[in-house]
Every structure is written in structure tokens, then in C-alpha cells.
mmCIF file of C-alpha atoms in Angstrom:
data_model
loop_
_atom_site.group_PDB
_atom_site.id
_atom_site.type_symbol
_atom_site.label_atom_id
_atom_site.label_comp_id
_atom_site.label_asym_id
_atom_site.label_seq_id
_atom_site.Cartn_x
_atom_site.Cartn_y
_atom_site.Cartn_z
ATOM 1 C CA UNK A 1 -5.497 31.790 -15.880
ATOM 2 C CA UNK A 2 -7.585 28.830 -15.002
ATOM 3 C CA UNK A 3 -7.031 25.350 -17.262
ATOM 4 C CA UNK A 4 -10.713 23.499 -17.331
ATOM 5 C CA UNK A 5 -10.529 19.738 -18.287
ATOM 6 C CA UNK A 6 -13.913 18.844 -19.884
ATOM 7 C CA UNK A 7 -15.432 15.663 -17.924
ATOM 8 C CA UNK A 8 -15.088 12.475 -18.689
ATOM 9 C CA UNK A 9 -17.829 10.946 -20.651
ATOM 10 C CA UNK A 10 -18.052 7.779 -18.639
ATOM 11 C CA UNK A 11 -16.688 6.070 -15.759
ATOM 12 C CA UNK A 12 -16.037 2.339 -14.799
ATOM 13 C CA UNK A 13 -14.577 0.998 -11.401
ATOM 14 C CA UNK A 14 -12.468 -1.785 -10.410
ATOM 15 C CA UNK A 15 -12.447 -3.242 -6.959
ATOM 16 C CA UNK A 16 -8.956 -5.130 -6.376
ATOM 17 C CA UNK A 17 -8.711 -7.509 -3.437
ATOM 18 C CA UNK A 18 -5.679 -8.460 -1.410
ATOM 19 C CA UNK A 19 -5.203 -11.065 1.191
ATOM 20 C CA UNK A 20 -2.434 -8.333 2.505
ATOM 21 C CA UNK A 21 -3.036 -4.562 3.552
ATOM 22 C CA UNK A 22 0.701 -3.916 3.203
ATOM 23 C CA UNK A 23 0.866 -5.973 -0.243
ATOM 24 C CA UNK A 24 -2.233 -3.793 -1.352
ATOM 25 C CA UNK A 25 0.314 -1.140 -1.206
ATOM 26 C CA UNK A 26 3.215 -2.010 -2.255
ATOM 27 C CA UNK A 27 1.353 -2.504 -5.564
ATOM 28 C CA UNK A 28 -0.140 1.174 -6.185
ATOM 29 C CA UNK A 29 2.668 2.423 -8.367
ATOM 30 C CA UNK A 30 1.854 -0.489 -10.698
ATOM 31 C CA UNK A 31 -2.012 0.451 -10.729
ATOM 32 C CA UNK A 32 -1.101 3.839 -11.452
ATOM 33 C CA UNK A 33 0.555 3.209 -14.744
ATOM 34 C CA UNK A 34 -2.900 2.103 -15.948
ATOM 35 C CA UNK A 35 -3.495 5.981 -15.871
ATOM 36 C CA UNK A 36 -6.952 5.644 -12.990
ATOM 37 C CA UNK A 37 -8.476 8.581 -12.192
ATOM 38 C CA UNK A 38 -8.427 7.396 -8.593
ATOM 39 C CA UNK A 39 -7.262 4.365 -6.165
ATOM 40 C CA UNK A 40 -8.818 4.035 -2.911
ATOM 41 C CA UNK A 41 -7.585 1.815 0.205
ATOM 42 C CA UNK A 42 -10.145 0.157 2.372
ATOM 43 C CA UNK A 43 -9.122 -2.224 5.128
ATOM 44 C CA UNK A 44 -10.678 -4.961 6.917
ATOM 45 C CA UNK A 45 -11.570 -2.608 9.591
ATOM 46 C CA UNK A 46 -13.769 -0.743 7.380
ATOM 47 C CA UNK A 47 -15.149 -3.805 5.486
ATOM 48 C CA UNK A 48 -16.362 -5.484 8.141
ATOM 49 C CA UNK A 49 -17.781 -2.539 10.068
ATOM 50 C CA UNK A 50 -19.665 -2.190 6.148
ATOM 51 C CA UNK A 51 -20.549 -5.930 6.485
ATOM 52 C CA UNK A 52 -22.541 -5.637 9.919
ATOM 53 C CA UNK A 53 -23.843 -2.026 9.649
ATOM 54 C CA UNK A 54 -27.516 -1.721 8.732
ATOM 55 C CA UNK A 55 -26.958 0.877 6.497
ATOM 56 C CA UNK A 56 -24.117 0.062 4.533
ATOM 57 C CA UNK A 57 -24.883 -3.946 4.373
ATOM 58 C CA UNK A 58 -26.698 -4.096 1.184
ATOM 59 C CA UNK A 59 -24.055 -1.907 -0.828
ATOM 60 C CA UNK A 60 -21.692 -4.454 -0.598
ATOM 61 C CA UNK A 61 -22.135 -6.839 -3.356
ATOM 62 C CA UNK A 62 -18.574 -5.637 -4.724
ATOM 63 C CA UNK A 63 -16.528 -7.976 -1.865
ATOM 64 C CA UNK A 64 -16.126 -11.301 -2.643
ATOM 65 C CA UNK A 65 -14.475 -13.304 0.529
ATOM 66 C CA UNK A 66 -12.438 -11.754 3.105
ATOM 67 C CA UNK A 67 -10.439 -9.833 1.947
ATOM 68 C CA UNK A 68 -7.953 -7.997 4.386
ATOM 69 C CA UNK A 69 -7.755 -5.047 1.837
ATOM 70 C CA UNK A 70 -8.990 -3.623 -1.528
ATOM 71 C CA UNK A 71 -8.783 -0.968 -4.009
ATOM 72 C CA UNK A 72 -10.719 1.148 -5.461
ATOM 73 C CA UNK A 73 -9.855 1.729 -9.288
ATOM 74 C CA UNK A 74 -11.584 4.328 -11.281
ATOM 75 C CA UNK A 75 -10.703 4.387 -14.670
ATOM 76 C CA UNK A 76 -12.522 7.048 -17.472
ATOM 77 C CA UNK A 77 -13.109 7.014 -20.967
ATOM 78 C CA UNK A 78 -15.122 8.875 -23.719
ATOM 79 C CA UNK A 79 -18.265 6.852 -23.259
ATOM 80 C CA UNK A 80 -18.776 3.414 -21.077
ATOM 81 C CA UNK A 81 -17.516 1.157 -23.483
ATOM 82 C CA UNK A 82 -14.034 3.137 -23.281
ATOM 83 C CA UNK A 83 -14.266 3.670 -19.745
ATOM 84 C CA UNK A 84 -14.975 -0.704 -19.127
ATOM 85 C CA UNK A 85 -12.597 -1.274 -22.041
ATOM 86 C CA UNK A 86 -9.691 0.826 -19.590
ATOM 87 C CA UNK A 87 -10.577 -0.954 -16.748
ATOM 88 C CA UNK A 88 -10.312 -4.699 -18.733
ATOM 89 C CA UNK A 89 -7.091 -3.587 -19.676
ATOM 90 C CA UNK A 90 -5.616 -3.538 -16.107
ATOM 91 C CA UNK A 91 -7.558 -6.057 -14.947
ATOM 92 C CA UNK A 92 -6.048 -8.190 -17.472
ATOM 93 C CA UNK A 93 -2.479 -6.834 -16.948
ATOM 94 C CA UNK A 94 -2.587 -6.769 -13.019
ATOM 95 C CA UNK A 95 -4.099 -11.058 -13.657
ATOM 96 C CA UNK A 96 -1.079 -11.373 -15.521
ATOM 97 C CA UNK A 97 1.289 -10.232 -12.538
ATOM 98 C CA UNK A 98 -0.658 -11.660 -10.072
ATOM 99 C CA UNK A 99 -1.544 -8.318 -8.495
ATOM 100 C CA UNK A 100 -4.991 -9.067 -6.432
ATOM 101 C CA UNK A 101 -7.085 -12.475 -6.399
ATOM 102 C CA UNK A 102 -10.099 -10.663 -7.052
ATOM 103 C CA UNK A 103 -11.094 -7.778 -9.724
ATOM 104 C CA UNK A 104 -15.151 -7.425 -9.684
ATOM 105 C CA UNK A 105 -15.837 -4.850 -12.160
ATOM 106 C CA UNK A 106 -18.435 -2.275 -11.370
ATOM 107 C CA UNK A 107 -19.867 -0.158 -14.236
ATOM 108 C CA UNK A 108 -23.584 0.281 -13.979
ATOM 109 C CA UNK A 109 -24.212 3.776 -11.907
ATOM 110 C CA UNK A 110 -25.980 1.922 -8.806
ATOM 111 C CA UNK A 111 -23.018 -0.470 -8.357
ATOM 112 C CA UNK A 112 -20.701 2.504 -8.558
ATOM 113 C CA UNK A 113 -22.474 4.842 -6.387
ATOM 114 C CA UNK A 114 -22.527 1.939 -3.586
ATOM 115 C CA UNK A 115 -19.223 1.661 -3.852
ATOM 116 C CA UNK A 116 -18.143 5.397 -3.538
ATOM 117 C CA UNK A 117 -20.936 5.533 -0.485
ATOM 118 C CA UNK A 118 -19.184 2.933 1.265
ATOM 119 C CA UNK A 119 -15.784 4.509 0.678
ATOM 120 C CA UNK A 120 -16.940 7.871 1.871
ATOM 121 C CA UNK A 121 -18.851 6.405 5.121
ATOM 122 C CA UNK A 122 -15.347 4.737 5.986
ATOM 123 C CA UNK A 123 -14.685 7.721 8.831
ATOM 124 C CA UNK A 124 -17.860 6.855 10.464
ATOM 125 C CA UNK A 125 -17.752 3.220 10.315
ATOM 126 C CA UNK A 126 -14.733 3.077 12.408
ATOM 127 C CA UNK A 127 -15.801 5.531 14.475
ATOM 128 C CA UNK A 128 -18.995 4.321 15.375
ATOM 129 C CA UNK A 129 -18.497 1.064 16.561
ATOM 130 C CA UNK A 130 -19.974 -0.864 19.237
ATOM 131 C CA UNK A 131 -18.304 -0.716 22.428
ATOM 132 C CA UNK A 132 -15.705 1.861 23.775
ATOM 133 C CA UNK A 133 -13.001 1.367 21.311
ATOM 134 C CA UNK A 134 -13.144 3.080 18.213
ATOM 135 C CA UNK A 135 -10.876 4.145 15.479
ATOM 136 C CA UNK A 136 -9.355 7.878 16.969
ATOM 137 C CA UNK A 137 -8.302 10.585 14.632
ATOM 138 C CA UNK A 138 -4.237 10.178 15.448
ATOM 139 C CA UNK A 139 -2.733 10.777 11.936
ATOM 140 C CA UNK A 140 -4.966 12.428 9.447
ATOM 141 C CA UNK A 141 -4.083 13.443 5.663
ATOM 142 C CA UNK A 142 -0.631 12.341 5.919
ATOM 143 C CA UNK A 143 1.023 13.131 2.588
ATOM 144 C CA UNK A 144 3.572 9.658 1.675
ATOM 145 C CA UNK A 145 5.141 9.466 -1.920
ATOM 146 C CA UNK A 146 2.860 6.335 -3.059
ATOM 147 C CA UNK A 147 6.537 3.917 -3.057
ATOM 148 C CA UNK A 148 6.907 4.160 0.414
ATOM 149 C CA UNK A 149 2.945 4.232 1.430
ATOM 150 C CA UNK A 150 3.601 0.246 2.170
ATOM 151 C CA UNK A 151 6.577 1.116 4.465
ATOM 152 C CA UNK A 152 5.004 3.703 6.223
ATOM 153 C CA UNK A 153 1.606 2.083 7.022
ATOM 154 C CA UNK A 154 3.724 -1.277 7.999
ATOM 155 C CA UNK A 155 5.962 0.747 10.898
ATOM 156 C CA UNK A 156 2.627 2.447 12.016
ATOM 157 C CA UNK A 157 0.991 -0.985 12.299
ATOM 158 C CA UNK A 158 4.287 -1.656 13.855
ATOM 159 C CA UNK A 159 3.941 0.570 16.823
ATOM 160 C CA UNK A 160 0.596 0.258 17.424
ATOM 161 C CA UNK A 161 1.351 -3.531 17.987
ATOM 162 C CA UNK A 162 3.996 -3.086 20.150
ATOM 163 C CA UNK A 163 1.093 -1.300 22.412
ATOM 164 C CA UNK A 164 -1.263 -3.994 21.791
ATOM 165 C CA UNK A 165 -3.633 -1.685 19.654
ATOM 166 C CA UNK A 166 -5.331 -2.285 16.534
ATOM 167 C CA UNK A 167 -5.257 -0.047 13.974
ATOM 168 C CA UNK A 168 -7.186 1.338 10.589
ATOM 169 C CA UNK A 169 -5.748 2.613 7.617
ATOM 170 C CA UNK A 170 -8.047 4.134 4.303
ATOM 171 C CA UNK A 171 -6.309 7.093 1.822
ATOM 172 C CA UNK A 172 -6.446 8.464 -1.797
ATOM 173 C CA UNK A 173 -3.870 5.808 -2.235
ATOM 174 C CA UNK A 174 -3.243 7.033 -5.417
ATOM 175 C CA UNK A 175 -1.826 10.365 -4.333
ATOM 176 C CA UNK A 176 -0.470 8.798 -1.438
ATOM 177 C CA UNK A 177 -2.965 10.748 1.528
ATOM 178 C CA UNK A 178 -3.630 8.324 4.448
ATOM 179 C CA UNK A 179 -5.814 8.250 7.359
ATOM 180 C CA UNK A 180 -4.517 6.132 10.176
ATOM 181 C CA UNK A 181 -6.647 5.263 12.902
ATOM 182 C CA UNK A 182 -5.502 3.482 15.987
ATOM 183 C CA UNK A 183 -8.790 1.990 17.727
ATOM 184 C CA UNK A 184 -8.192 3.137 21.036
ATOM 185 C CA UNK A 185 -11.086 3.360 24.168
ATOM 186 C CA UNK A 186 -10.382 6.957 25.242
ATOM 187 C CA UNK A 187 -11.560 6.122 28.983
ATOM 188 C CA UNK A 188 -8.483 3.893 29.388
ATOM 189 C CA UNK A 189 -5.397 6.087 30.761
ATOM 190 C CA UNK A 190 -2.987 3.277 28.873
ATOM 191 C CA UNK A 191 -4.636 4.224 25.770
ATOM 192 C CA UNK A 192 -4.976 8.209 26.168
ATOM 193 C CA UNK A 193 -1.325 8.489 26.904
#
């Protein structure tokens, strides 16, 4: 028996900032009562690298300051005036509780596709970096019920400090599936062990 659920008719992101990566998610249960059809983490890691890199640069018109985290709201609805009418509603309601300091709303298809390009080029722009440290595949896909994704990422920012390591974190926040990427220089013995 297979259950088909017809596409949605329209789609219409929201990009919420955070001065906090931890704070970021903390607050993904309270995104998630809005209903989204998906909330994605990007860090300052991956920002940045998306700032500088010649071919991500120009999709970037959705970050406004610097923002040490944001999320990636979709929200659907019959046609686009539903689907931007959804995403009002939790911008509106996330303003209210001070969730965010920034909510740009994306809704044309460019804008949207720019953002999802960005998102999905997040592996390699860690990865690629200038320079022998790079983000390193330590913990992939790990699989956190979304009210303890904020604890979890905070103790493995933890550790990784306590080595003197940075660190990048991206996931399907909204189903709680993060990638956590220590930025390590693999030709360094203190780093390989």
C-alpha cells in the first residue's frame, strides 16, 4: 500500500537569523509548531565560506549582517499567496517572542533556488577551504530528538574547544539530523588522533 500526498501548490521560505548557533536551536520546536515543511541550520562556518566563494557569492542576498546562525523555513500552501501568507504568520509570531532579529522572506523561485543551492553546497564549502584545515566528516547524520539538538551541538562544540578546534554544524534541523564537522588539518598528528 503506498499513501501519495499530492504536491504542494506553492512554496515560500523564511530565512531566520540568530546572533547564537546554540540559541538557533534551542528554538526549533517553536518553529515547528508553525507546521514548515522544512528547517535548515547553517552556521557561520558555512556563511562565510558562501560569502568569499566565487560561486556561491552572488546567491546570498538572503543574509543580512553577521549572523552566527540561520534557518531555513519552508512553509507550503495551495498557491503563493497561501504559501507567503504561512510564512507571515510565523514571522509575525516568532517577532512577537523575539525568536531571530532577522526574517527576510524569500518567495520568488530565483531567491528560493539560491537559497536551497547554498544550503546544499554547505558540505563542500567547508570542505574546500583554503589552507590545510578543513571541516572533516567526524559525525555524520546523527539522529537528536529536535529538544535536545541545542544540548548536543553545545557539548560537541564543547570538546572540540577543549582541543582547541573549531567546529561546523548544518542538519535537517527540523527532524533533528546533524552534520558536525570539526575543521581539523589531517597532516597534523595532534589533530588525526
Amino acid at each position: 500500500r503506498v499513501r501519495l500526498t499530492p504536491l504542494p501548490g506553492a512554496r515560500a521560505l523564511c530565512v531566520v537569523h540568530f546572533d547564537d548557533d546554540i540559541e538557533s536551536l534551542r528554538h526549533v520546536p517553536a518553529i515547528l509548531e508553525h507546521g514548515p515543511s522544512a528547517v535548515e541550520l547553517l552556521d557561520d562556518v558555512v556563511i562565510s565560506e558562501a560569502l568569499v566563494n566565487q560561486s556561491t557569492r552572488h546567491m546570498m542576498g538572503f543574509v543580512e549582517g553577521t549572523p552566527k546562525a540561520v534557518l531555513i523555513c519552508e512553509m507550503t500552501g495551495s498557491g503563493a499567496g497561501d504559501a507567503i501568507r504561512q510564512v507571515e504568520l510565523m514571522v509575525a509570531d516568532l517577532k512577537q517572542k523575539s525568536i531571530g532579529y532577522a526574517w527576510p522572506v524569500q518567495a520568488d523561485p530565483k531567491s528560493m533556488a539560491n537559497v536551497w543551492a547554498v544550503r546544499k553546497l554547505g558540505l563542500g564549502l567547508i570542505s574546500n577551504v583554503k589552507g590545510p584545515v578543513k571541516g572533516q566528516a567526524v559525525i555524520e547524520d546523527a539522529c537528536i530528538p529536535v529538544e535536545h539538538l541545542a544540548q548536543y551541538t553545545k557539548r560537541m562544540q564543547e570538546v572540540c574547544r577543549e582541543h582547541d578546534i573549531r567546529s561546523s554544524v548544518y542538519a535537517h534541523a527540523s527532524v533533528g539530523v546533524l552534520h558536525f564537522r570539526p575543521m581539523l588539518d589531517l597532516h597534523l598528528p595532534d589533530h588525526r588522533r
